Amino acid sequence: MVREATALDAKCPIPEELPRAIEAARKEERVRSCLARVAQLRTAGDLRNALAEVERLLETESKEPRLKQVRDELHGQIRKARVRLLDELRRIGEHVA
């Protein structure tokens, strides 16, 4: 975008902060898009794919606190789901025995 603006009018200086602002806006859009997809997957009960979405973006946005928070929440939800399933399997096993 900056290169295109410069190409249109080489005499018009581009503010130094413009490239950083553009990248920050792009990053924010990536994070918001990811969080929206994660919310949809959570609603559908697809915690593993929700976690995969977050972890994929954390590869490039490792310092993003919202992604870290959602990742930690998903880990907790997955752990609780595993415990519930194991408890249910134990109860089934007790009834069979």
PDB file of N, CA and C in Angstrom:
ATOM      1  N   MET A   1       0.814  -1.188   0.000  1.00  0.00           N
ATOM      2  CA  MET A   1       0.000   0.000   0.000  1.00  0.00           C
ATOM      3  C   MET A   1       0.858   1.253   0.000  1.00  0.00           C
ATOM      4  N   VAL A   2       1.878   1.248   0.846  1.00  0.00           N
ATOM      5  CA  VAL A   2       2.757   2.406   0.927  1.00  0.00           C
ATOM      6  C   VAL A   2       3.474   2.607  -0.391  1.00  0.00           C
ATOM      7  N   ARG A   3       3.957   1.501  -0.971  1.00  0.00           N
ATOM      8  CA  ARG A   3       4.642   1.595  -2.272  1.00  0.00           C
ATOM      9  C   ARG A   3       3.696   2.133  -3.339  1.00  0.00           C
ATOM     10  N   GLU A   4       2.439   1.706  -3.302  1.00  0.00           N
ATOM     11  CA  GLU A   4       1.468   2.178  -4.286  1.00  0.00           C
ATOM     12  C   GLU A   4       1.228   3.673  -4.136  1.00  0.00           C
ATOM     13  N   ALA A   5       1.135   4.129  -2.893  1.00  0.00           N
ATOM     14  CA  ALA A   5       0.923   5.564  -2.662  1.00  0.00           C
ATOM     15  C   ALA A   5       2.122   6.368  -3.145  1.00  0.00           C
ATOM     16  N   THR A   6       3.314   5.867  -2.905  1.00  0.00           N
ATOM     17  CA  THR A   6       4.515   6.555  -3.353  1.00  0.00           C
ATOM     18  C   THR A   6       4.577   6.566  -4.874  1.00  0.00           C
ATOM     19  N   ALA A   7       4.169   5.479  -5.503  1.00  0.00           N
ATOM     20  CA  ALA A   7       4.188   5.401  -6.962  1.00  0.00           C
ATOM     21  C   ALA A   7       3.209   6.400  -7.575  1.00  0.00           C
ATOM     22  N   LEU A   8       2.100   6.643  -6.902  1.00  0.00           N
ATOM     23  CA  LEU A   8       1.120   7.595  -7.419  1.00  0.00           C
ATOM     24  C   LEU A   8       1.647   9.023  -7.386  1.00  0.00           C
ATOM     25  N   ASP A   9       2.329   9.364  -6.308  1.00  0.00           N
ATOM     26  CA  ASP A   9       2.865  10.712  -6.179  1.00  0.00           C
ATOM     27  C   ASP A   9       4.159  10.637  -5.389  1.00  0.00           C
ATOM     28  N   ALA A  10       5.271  10.552  -6.091  1.00  0.00           N
ATOM     29  CA  ALA A  10       6.578  10.394  -5.457  1.00  0.00           C
ATOM     30  C   ALA A  10       6.949  11.607  -4.620  1.00  0.00           C
ATOM     31  N   LYS A  11       6.355  12.752  -4.886  1.00  0.00           N
ATOM     32  CA  LYS A  11       6.667  13.963  -4.134  1.00  0.00           C
ATOM     33  C   LYS A  11       5.935  14.017  -2.797  1.00  0.00           C
ATOM     34  N   CYS A  12       4.921  13.201  -2.658  1.00  0.00           N
ATOM     35  CA  CYS A  12       4.134  13.181  -1.422  1.00  0.00           C
ATOM     36  C   CYS A  12       4.809  12.243  -0.419  1.00  0.00           C
ATOM     37  N   PRO A  13       5.340  12.791   0.667  1.00  0.00           N
ATOM     38  CA  PRO A  13       6.024  11.924   1.638  1.00  0.00           C
ATOM     39  C   PRO A  13       5.033  11.047   2.405  1.00  0.00           C
ATOM     40  N   ILE A  14       5.455   9.848   2.703  1.00  0.00           N
ATOM     41  CA  ILE A  14       4.649   8.903   3.471  1.00  0.00           C
ATOM     42  C   ILE A  14       5.065   9.031   4.940  1.00  0.00           C
ATOM     43  N   PRO A  15       4.123   9.265   5.829  1.00  0.00           N
ATOM     44  CA  PRO A  15       4.475   9.352   7.254  1.00  0.00           C
ATOM     45  C   PRO A  15       5.169   8.072   7.712  1.00  0.00           C
ATOM     46  N   GLU A  16       6.189   8.241   8.546  1.00  0.00           N
ATOM     47  CA  GLU A  16       6.973   7.088   9.009  1.00  0.00           C
ATOM     48  C   GLU A  16       6.131   6.052   9.734  1.00  0.00           C
ATOM     49  N   GLU A  17       5.114   6.489  10.447  1.00  0.00           N
ATOM     50  CA  GLU A  17       4.308   5.555  11.241  1.00  0.00           C
ATOM     51  C   GLU A  17       3.271   4.803  10.418  1.00  0.00           C
ATOM     52  N   LEU A  18       3.071   5.208   9.182  1.00  0.00           N
ATOM     53  CA  LEU A  18       2.037   4.576   8.361  1.00  0.00           C
ATOM     54  C   LEU A  18       2.269   3.078   8.151  1.00  0.00           C
ATOM     55  N   PRO A  19       3.461   2.630   7.773  1.00  0.00           N
ATOM     56  CA  PRO A  19       3.649   1.175   7.613  1.00  0.00           C
ATOM     57  C   PRO A  19       3.377   0.402   8.908  1.00  0.00           C
ATOM     58  N   ARG A  20       3.787   0.960  10.043  1.00  0.00           N
ATOM     59  CA  ARG A  20       3.522   0.288  11.327  1.00  0.00           C
ATOM     60  C   ARG A  20       2.030   0.244  11.625  1.00  0.00           C
ATOM     61  N   ALA A  21       1.344   1.326  11.317  1.00  0.00           N
ATOM     62  CA  ALA A  21      -0.101   1.369  11.558  1.00  0.00           C
ATOM     63  C   ALA A  21      -0.834   0.365  10.673  1.00  0.00           C
ATOM     64  N   ILE A  22      -0.393   0.243   9.431  1.00  0.00           N
ATOM     65  CA  ILE A  22      -1.008  -0.723   8.512  1.00  0.00           C
ATOM     66  C   ILE A  22      -0.787  -2.142   9.023  1.00  0.00           C
ATOM     67  N   GLU A  23       0.437  -2.449   9.447  1.00  0.00           N
ATOM     68  CA  GLU A  23       0.731  -3.795   9.957  1.00  0.00           C
ATOM     69  C   GLU A  23      -0.050  -4.071  11.239  1.00  0.00           C
ATOM     70  N   ALA A  24      -0.182  -3.078  12.097  1.00  0.00           N
ATOM     71  CA  ALA A  24      -0.952  -3.261  13.333  1.00  0.00           C
ATOM     72  C   ALA A  24      -2.422  -3.543  13.012  1.00  0.00           C
ATOM     73  N   ALA A  25      -2.962  -2.861  12.023  1.00  0.00           N
ATOM     74  CA  ALA A  25      -4.355  -3.096  11.626  1.00  0.00           C
ATOM     75  C   ALA A  25      -4.519  -4.487  11.035  1.00  0.00           C
ATOM     76  N   ARG A  26      -3.542  -4.925  10.258  1.00  0.00           N
ATOM     77  CA  ARG A  26      -3.596  -6.279   9.677  1.00  0.00           C
ATOM     78  C   ARG A  26      -3.530  -7.336  10.776  1.00  0.00           C
ATOM     79  N   LYS A  27      -2.648  -7.129  11.737  1.00  0.00           N
ATOM     80  CA  LYS A  27      -2.522  -8.066  12.852  1.00  0.00           C
ATOM     81  C   LYS A  27      -3.841  -8.132  13.625  1.00  0.00           C
ATOM     82  N   GLU A  28      -4.416  -6.978  13.912  1.00  0.00           N
ATOM     83  CA  GLU A  28      -5.679  -6.940  14.645  1.00  0.00           C
ATOM     84  C   GLU A  28      -6.767  -7.699  13.895  1.00  0.00           C
ATOM     85  N   GLU A  29      -6.805  -7.550  12.596  1.00  0.00           N
ATOM     86  CA  GLU A  29      -7.806  -8.270  11.789  1.00  0.00           C
ATOM     87  C   GLU A  29      -7.566  -9.776  11.843  1.00  0.00           C
ATOM     88  N   ARG A  30      -6.307 -10.198  11.786  1.00  0.00           N
ATOM     89  CA  ARG A  30      -5.997 -11.636  11.892  1.00  0.00           C
ATOM     90  C   ARG A  30      -6.451 -12.187  13.242  1.00  0.00           C
ATOM     91  N   VAL A  31      -6.180 -11.439  14.303  1.00  0.00           N
ATOM     92  CA  VAL A  31      -6.555 -11.889  15.650  1.00  0.00           C
ATOM     93  C   VAL A  31      -8.075 -11.945  15.787  1.00  0.00           C
ATOM     94  N   ARG A  32      -8.757 -10.892  15.361  1.00  0.00           N
ATOM     95  CA  ARG A  32     -10.225 -10.876  15.461  1.00  0.00           C
ATOM     96  C   ARG A  32     -10.857 -11.998  14.649  1.00  0.00           C
ATOM     97  N   SER A  33     -10.336 -12.227  13.462  1.00  0.00           N
ATOM     98  CA  SER A  33     -10.857 -13.295  12.615  1.00  0.00           C
ATOM     99  C   SER A  33     -10.656 -14.653  13.279  1.00  0.00           C
ATOM    100  N   CYS A  34      -9.487 -14.864  13.839  1.00  0.00           N
ATOM    101  CA  CYS A  34      -9.195 -16.119  14.534  1.00  0.00           C
ATOM    102  C   CYS A  34     -10.139 -16.305  15.720  1.00  0.00           C
ATOM    103  N   LEU A  35     -10.304 -15.263  16.519  1.00  0.00           N
ATOM    104  CA  LEU A  35     -11.165 -15.369  17.694  1.00  0.00           C
ATOM    105  C   LEU A  35     -12.617 -15.629  17.304  1.00  0.00           C
ATOM    106  N   ALA A  36     -13.050 -15.067  16.189  1.00  0.00           N
ATOM    107  CA  ALA A  36     -14.419 -15.331  15.711  1.00  0.00           C
ATOM    108  C   ALA A  36     -14.564 -16.790  15.299  1.00  0.00           C
ATOM    109  N   ARG A  37     -13.568 -17.327  14.577  1.00  0.00           N
ATOM    110  CA  ARG A  37     -13.615 -18.746  14.183  1.00  0.00           C
ATOM    111  C   ARG A  37     -13.587 -19.644  15.413  1.00  0.00           C
ATOM    112  N   VAL A  38     -12.761 -19.291  16.382  1.00  0.00           N
ATOM    113  CA  VAL A  38     -12.674 -20.075  17.617  1.00  0.00           C
ATOM    114  C   VAL A  38     -14.012 -20.080  18.343  1.00  0.00           C
ATOM    115  N   ALA A  39     -14.673 -18.938  18.396  1.00  0.00           N
ATOM    116  CA  ALA A  39     -15.981 -18.864  19.052  1.00  0.00           C
ATOM    117  C   ALA A  39     -16.992 -19.780  18.364  1.00  0.00           C
ATOM    118  N   GLN A  40     -16.973 -19.806  17.038  1.00  0.00           N
ATOM    119  CA  GLN A  40     -17.882 -20.687  16.296  1.00  0.00           C
ATOM    120  C   GLN A  40     -17.579 -22.148  16.599  1.00  0.00           C
ATOM    121  N   LEU A  41     -16.300 -22.503  16.607  1.00  0.00           N
ATOM    122  CA  LEU A  41     -15.914 -23.885  16.880  1.00  0.00           C
ATOM    123  C   LEU A  41     -16.275 -24.284  18.308  1.00  0.00           C
ATOM    124  N   ARG A  42     -16.076 -23.381  19.248  1.00  0.00           N
ATOM    125  CA  ARG A  42     -16.449 -23.660  20.642  1.00  0.00           C
ATOM    126  C   ARG A  42     -17.946 -23.909  20.747  1.00  0.00           C
ATOM    127  N   THR A  43     -18.725 -23.071  20.107  1.00  0.00           N
ATOM    128  CA  THR A  43     -20.179 -23.216  20.136  1.00  0.00           C
ATOM    129  C   THR A  43     -20.592 -24.572  19.574  1.00  0.00           C
ATOM    130  N   ALA A  44     -19.868 -25.031  18.563  1.00  0.00           N
ATOM    131  CA  ALA A  44     -20.165 -26.324  17.953  1.00  0.00           C
ATOM    132  C   ALA A  44     -19.590 -27.481  18.775  1.00  0.00           C
ATOM    133  N   GLY A  45     -18.868 -27.166  19.851  1.00  0.00           N
ATOM    134  CA  GLY A  45     -18.281 -28.213  20.684  1.00  0.00           C
ATOM    135  C   GLY A  45     -16.990 -28.786  20.141  1.00  0.00           C
ATOM    136  N   ASP A  46     -16.406 -28.121  19.162  1.00  0.00           N
ATOM    137  CA  ASP A  46     -15.180 -28.607  18.519  1.00  0.00           C
ATOM    138  C   ASP A  46     -13.964 -27.932  19.152  1.00  0.00           C
ATOM    139  N   LEU A  47     -13.660 -28.344  20.370  1.00  0.00           N
ATOM    140  CA  LEU A  47     -12.593 -27.705  21.128  1.00  0.00           C
ATOM    141  C   LEU A  47     -11.215 -27.963  20.531  1.00  0.00           C
ATOM    142  N   ARG A  48     -11.002 -29.144  19.988  1.00  0.00           N
ATOM    143  CA  ARG A  48      -9.680 -29.452  19.411  1.00  0.00           C
ATOM    144  C   ARG A  48      -9.353 -28.564  18.219  1.00  0.00           C
ATOM    145  N   ASN A  49     -10.303 -28.373  17.331  1.00  0.00           N
ATOM    146  CA  ASN A  49     -10.044 -27.505  16.176  1.00  0.00           C
ATOM    147  C   ASN A  49      -9.978 -26.042  16.589  1.00  0.00           C
ATOM    148  N   ALA A  50     -10.721 -25.664  17.614  1.00  0.00           N
ATOM    149  CA  ALA A  50     -10.621 -24.298  18.134  1.00  0.00           C
ATOM    150  C   ALA A  50      -9.209 -24.057  18.662  1.00  0.00           C
ATOM    151  N   LEU A  51      -8.701 -25.020  19.406  1.00  0.00           N
ATOM    152  CA  LEU A  51      -7.333 -24.920  19.926  1.00  0.00           C
ATOM    153  C   LEU A  51      -6.315 -24.875  18.790  1.00  0.00           C
ATOM    154  N   ALA A  52      -6.529 -25.673  17.769  1.00  0.00           N
ATOM    155  CA  ALA A  52      -5.614 -25.676  16.620  1.00  0.00           C
ATOM    156  C   ALA A  52      -5.585 -24.313  15.933  1.00  0.00           C
ATOM    157  N   GLU A  53      -6.748 -23.665  15.823  1.00  0.00           N
ATOM    158  CA  GLU A  53      -6.822 -22.320  15.221  1.00  0.00           C
ATOM    159  C   GLU A  53      -5.971 -21.335  16.013  1.00  0.00           C
ATOM    160  N   VAL A  54      -6.132 -21.350  17.318  1.00  0.00           N
ATOM    161  CA  VAL A  54      -5.396 -20.426  18.178  1.00  0.00           C
ATOM    162  C   VAL A  54      -3.902 -20.704  18.093  1.00  0.00           C
ATOM    163  N   GLU A  55      -3.531 -21.949  18.185  1.00  0.00           N
ATOM    164  CA  GLU A  55      -2.110 -22.302  18.155  1.00  0.00           C
ATOM    165  C   GLU A  55      -1.472 -21.944  16.820  1.00  0.00           C
ATOM    166  N   ARG A  56      -2.232 -22.056  15.744  1.00  0.00           N
ATOM    167  CA  ARG A  56      -1.715 -21.690  14.419  1.00  0.00           C
ATOM    168  C   ARG A  56      -1.328 -20.209  14.379  1.00  0.00           C
ATOM    169  N   LEU A  57      -2.195 -19.349  14.900  1.00  0.00           N
ATOM    170  CA  LEU A  57      -1.893 -17.921  14.878  1.00  0.00           C
ATOM    171  C   LEU A  57      -0.840 -17.550  15.921  1.00  0.00           C
ATOM    172  N   LEU A  58      -0.792 -18.286  17.014  1.00  0.00           N
ATOM    173  CA  LEU A  58       0.240 -18.019  18.019  1.00  0.00           C
ATOM    174  C   LEU A  58       1.648 -18.280  17.484  1.00  0.00           C
ATOM    175  N   GLU A  59       1.762 -19.071  16.429  1.00  0.00           N
ATOM    176  CA  GLU A  59       3.078 -19.296  15.818  1.00  0.00           C
ATOM    177  C   GLU A  59       3.685 -17.987  15.324  1.00  0.00           C
ATOM    178  N   THR A  60       2.850 -17.067  14.848  1.00  0.00           N
ATOM    179  CA  THR A  60       3.354 -15.786  14.349  1.00  0.00           C
ATOM    180  C   THR A  60       3.059 -14.629  15.300  1.00  0.00           C
ATOM    181  N   GLU A  61       2.061 -14.784  16.142  1.00  0.00           N
ATOM    182  CA  GLU A  61       1.669 -13.725  17.075  1.00  0.00           C
ATOM    183  C   GLU A  61       1.820 -14.225  18.508  1.00  0.00           C
ATOM    184  N   SER A  62       3.022 -14.683  18.843  1.00  0.00           N
ATOM    185  CA  SER A  62       3.256 -15.367  20.118  1.00  0.00           C
ATOM    186  C   SER A  62       3.065 -14.482  21.346  1.00  0.00           C
ATOM    187  N   LYS A  63       3.068 -13.182  21.174  1.00  0.00           N
ATOM    188  CA  LYS A  63       2.932 -12.294  22.335  1.00  0.00           C
ATOM    189  C   LYS A  63       1.512 -11.750  22.510  1.00  0.00           C
ATOM    190  N   GLU A  64       0.599 -12.193  21.674  1.00  0.00           N
ATOM    191  CA  GLU A  64      -0.773 -11.676  21.719  1.00  0.00           C
ATOM    192  C   GLU A  64      -1.507 -12.235  22.940  1.00  0.00           C
ATOM    193  N   PRO A  65      -1.805 -11.398  23.939  1.00  0.00           N
ATOM    194  CA  PRO A  65      -2.400 -11.895  25.186  1.00  0.00           C
ATOM    195  C   PRO A  65      -3.794 -12.498  25.023  1.00  0.00           C
ATOM    196  N   ARG A  66      -4.591 -11.993  24.087  1.00  0.00           N
ATOM    197  CA  ARG A  66      -5.939 -12.560  23.904  1.00  0.00           C
ATOM    198  C   ARG A  66      -5.849 -13.993  23.410  1.00  0.00           C
ATOM    199  N   LEU A  67      -4.901 -14.252  22.517  1.00  0.00           N
ATOM    200  CA  LEU A  67      -4.737 -15.619  22.007  1.00  0.00           C
ATOM    201  C   LEU A  67      -4.238 -16.552  23.106  1.00  0.00           C
ATOM    202  N   LYS A  68      -3.306 -16.063  23.918  1.00  0.00           N
ATOM    203  CA  LYS A  68      -2.798 -16.877  25.024  1.00  0.00           C
ATOM    204  C   LYS A  68      -3.915 -17.211  26.011  1.00  0.00           C
ATOM    205  N   GLN A  69      -4.760 -16.227  26.304  1.00  0.00           N
ATOM    206  CA  GLN A  69      -5.865 -16.445  27.238  1.00  0.00           C
ATOM    207  C   GLN A  69      -6.837 -17.484  26.701  1.00  0.00           C
ATOM    208  N   VAL A  70      -7.210 -17.359  25.434  1.00  0.00           N
ATOM    209  CA  VAL A  70      -8.143 -18.313  24.832  1.00  0.00           C
ATOM    210  C   VAL A  70      -7.519 -19.699  24.783  1.00  0.00           C
ATOM    211  N   ARG A  71      -6.228 -19.776  24.449  1.00  0.00           N
ATOM    212  CA  ARG A  71      -5.536 -21.071  24.427  1.00  0.00           C
ATOM    213  C   ARG A  71      -5.612 -21.733  25.796  1.00  0.00           C
ATOM    214  N   ASP A  72      -5.329 -20.959  26.846  1.00  0.00           N
ATOM    215  CA  ASP A  72      -5.363 -21.517  28.199  1.00  0.00           C
ATOM    216  C   ASP A  72      -6.773 -21.958  28.581  1.00  0.00           C
ATOM    217  N   GLU A  73      -7.782 -21.175  28.204  1.00  0.00           N
ATOM    218  CA  GLU A  73      -9.165 -21.558  28.477  1.00  0.00           C
ATOM    219  C   GLU A  73      -9.523 -22.858  27.771  1.00  0.00           C
ATOM    220  N   LEU A  74      -9.104 -22.978  26.515  1.00  0.00           N
ATOM    221  CA  LEU A  74      -9.397 -24.192  25.746  1.00  0.00           C
ATOM    222  C   LEU A  74      -8.704 -25.406  26.353  1.00  0.00           C
ATOM    223  N   HIS A  75      -7.453 -25.238  26.781  1.00  0.00           N
ATOM    224  CA  HIS A  75      -6.763 -26.349  27.451  1.00  0.00           C
ATOM    225  C   HIS A  75      -7.554 -26.792  28.677  1.00  0.00           C
ATOM    226  N   GLY A  76      -8.044 -25.829  29.457  1.00  0.00           N
ATOM    227  CA  GLY A  76      -8.836 -26.161  30.643  1.00  0.00           C
ATOM    228  C   GLY A  76     -10.127 -26.876  30.286  1.00  0.00           C
ATOM    229  N   GLN A  77     -10.813 -26.408  29.254  1.00  0.00           N
ATOM    230  CA  GLN A  77     -12.066 -27.048  28.834  1.00  0.00           C
ATOM    231  C   GLN A  77     -11.812 -28.474  28.352  1.00  0.00           C
ATOM    232  N   ILE A  78     -10.745 -28.665  27.604  1.00  0.00           N
ATOM    233  CA  ILE A  78     -10.416 -30.005  27.098  1.00  0.00           C
ATOM    234  C   ILE A  78     -10.080 -30.932  28.263  1.00  0.00           C
ATOM    235  N   ARG A  79      -9.319 -30.426  29.238  1.00  0.00           N
ATOM    236  CA  ARG A  79      -8.988 -31.237  30.414  1.00  0.00           C
ATOM    237  C   ARG A  79     -10.248 -31.664  31.157  1.00  0.00           C
ATOM    238  N   LYS A  80     -11.159 -30.724  31.374  1.00  0.00           N
ATOM    239  CA  LYS A  80     -12.407 -31.043  32.071  1.00  0.00           C
ATOM    240  C   LYS A  80     -13.239 -32.067  31.303  1.00  0.00           C
ATOM    241  N   ALA A  81     -13.263 -31.928  29.987  1.00  0.00           N
ATOM    242  CA  ALA A  81     -14.021 -32.886  29.164  1.00  0.00           C
ATOM    243  C   ALA A  81     -13.411 -34.279  29.280  1.00  0.00           C
ATOM    244  N   ARG A  82     -12.087 -34.365  29.297  1.00  0.00           N
ATOM    245  CA  ARG A  82     -11.422 -35.670  29.455  1.00  0.00           C
ATOM    246  C   ARG A  82     -11.759 -36.303  30.794  1.00  0.00           C
ATOM    247  N   VAL A  83     -11.722 -35.492  31.848  1.00  0.00           N
ATOM    248  CA  VAL A  83     -12.040 -36.005  33.189  1.00  0.00           C
ATOM    249  C   VAL A  83     -13.477 -36.522  33.220  1.00  0.00           C
ATOM    250  N   ARG A  84     -14.412 -35.770  32.636  1.00  0.00           N
ATOM    251  CA  ARG A  84     -15.817 -36.222  32.606  1.00  0.00           C
ATOM    252  C   ARG A  84     -15.940 -37.551  31.866  1.00  0.00           C
ATOM    253  N   LEU A  85     -15.254 -37.664  30.729  1.00  0.00           N
ATOM    254  CA  LEU A  85     -15.326 -38.917  29.961  1.00  0.00           C
ATOM    255  C   LEU A  85     -14.727 -40.082  30.738  1.00  0.00           C
ATOM    256  N   LEU A  86     -13.596 -39.857  31.382  1.00  0.00           N
ATOM    257  CA  LEU A  86     -12.983 -40.933  32.171  1.00  0.00           C
ATOM    258  C   LEU A  86     -13.874 -41.347  33.333  1.00  0.00           C
ATOM    259  N   ASP A  87     -14.484 -40.379  33.979  1.00  0.00           N
ATOM    260  CA  ASP A  87     -15.419 -40.705  35.072  1.00  0.00           C
ATOM    261  C   ASP A  87     -16.593 -41.526  34.561  1.00  0.00           C
ATOM    262  N   GLU A  88     -17.102 -41.124  33.414  1.00  0.00           N
ATOM    263  CA  GLU A  88     -18.224 -41.857  32.828  1.00  0.00           C
ATOM    264  C   GLU A  88     -17.812 -43.287  32.461  1.00  0.00           C
ATOM    265  N   LEU A  89     -16.629 -43.453  31.908  1.00  0.00           N
ATOM    266  CA  LEU A  89     -16.140 -44.795  31.575  1.00  0.00           C
ATOM    267  C   LEU A  89     -15.970 -45.640  32.827  1.00  0.00           C
ATOM    268  N   ARG A  90     -15.492 -45.057  33.904  1.00  0.00           N
ATOM    269  CA  ARG A  90     -15.348 -45.804  35.164  1.00  0.00           C
ATOM    270  C   ARG A  90     -16.718 -46.270  35.663  1.00  0.00           C
ATOM    271  N   ARG A  91     -17.700 -45.348  35.616  1.00  0.00           N
ATOM    272  CA  ARG A  91     -19.045 -45.717  36.080  1.00  0.00           C
ATOM    273  C   ARG A  91     -19.625 -46.848  35.219  1.00  0.00           C
ATOM    274  N   ILE A  92     -19.410 -46.763  33.920  1.00  0.00           N
ATOM    275  CA  ILE A  92     -19.889 -47.826  33.022  1.00  0.00           C
ATOM    276  C   ILE A  92     -19.200 -49.134  33.357  1.00  0.00           C
ATOM    277  N   GLY A  93     -17.897 -49.070  33.596  1.00  0.00           N
ATOM    278  CA  GLY A  93     -17.135 -50.266  33.955  1.00  0.00           C
ATOM    279  C   GLY A  93     -17.597 -50.881  35.254  1.00  0.00           C
ATOM    280  N   GLU A  94     -17.974 -50.040  36.203  1.00  0.00           N
ATOM    281  CA  GLU A  94     -18.469 -50.544  37.506  1.00  0.00           C
ATOM    282  C   GLU A  94     -19.805 -51.243  37.334  1.00  0.00           C
ATOM    283  N   HIS A  95     -20.637 -50.760  36.440  1.00  0.00           N
ATOM    284  CA  HIS A  95     -21.939 -51.380  36.221  1.00  0.00           C
ATOM    285  C   HIS A  95     -21.818 -52.703  35.474  1.00  0.00           C
ATOM    286  N   VAL A  96     -20.815 -52.796  34.625  1.00  0.00           N
ATOM    287  CA  VAL A  96     -20.606 -54.010  33.852  1.00  0.00           C
ATOM    288  C   VAL A  96     -20.006 -55.110  34.732  1.00  0.00           C
ATOM    289  N   ALA A  97     -19.144 -54.715  35.648  1.00  0.00           N
ATOM    290  CA  ALA A  97     -18.435 -55.705  36.481  1.00  0.00           C
ATOM    291  C   ALA A  97     -19.285 -56.317  37.541  1.00  0.00           C
TER     292      ALA A  97
END
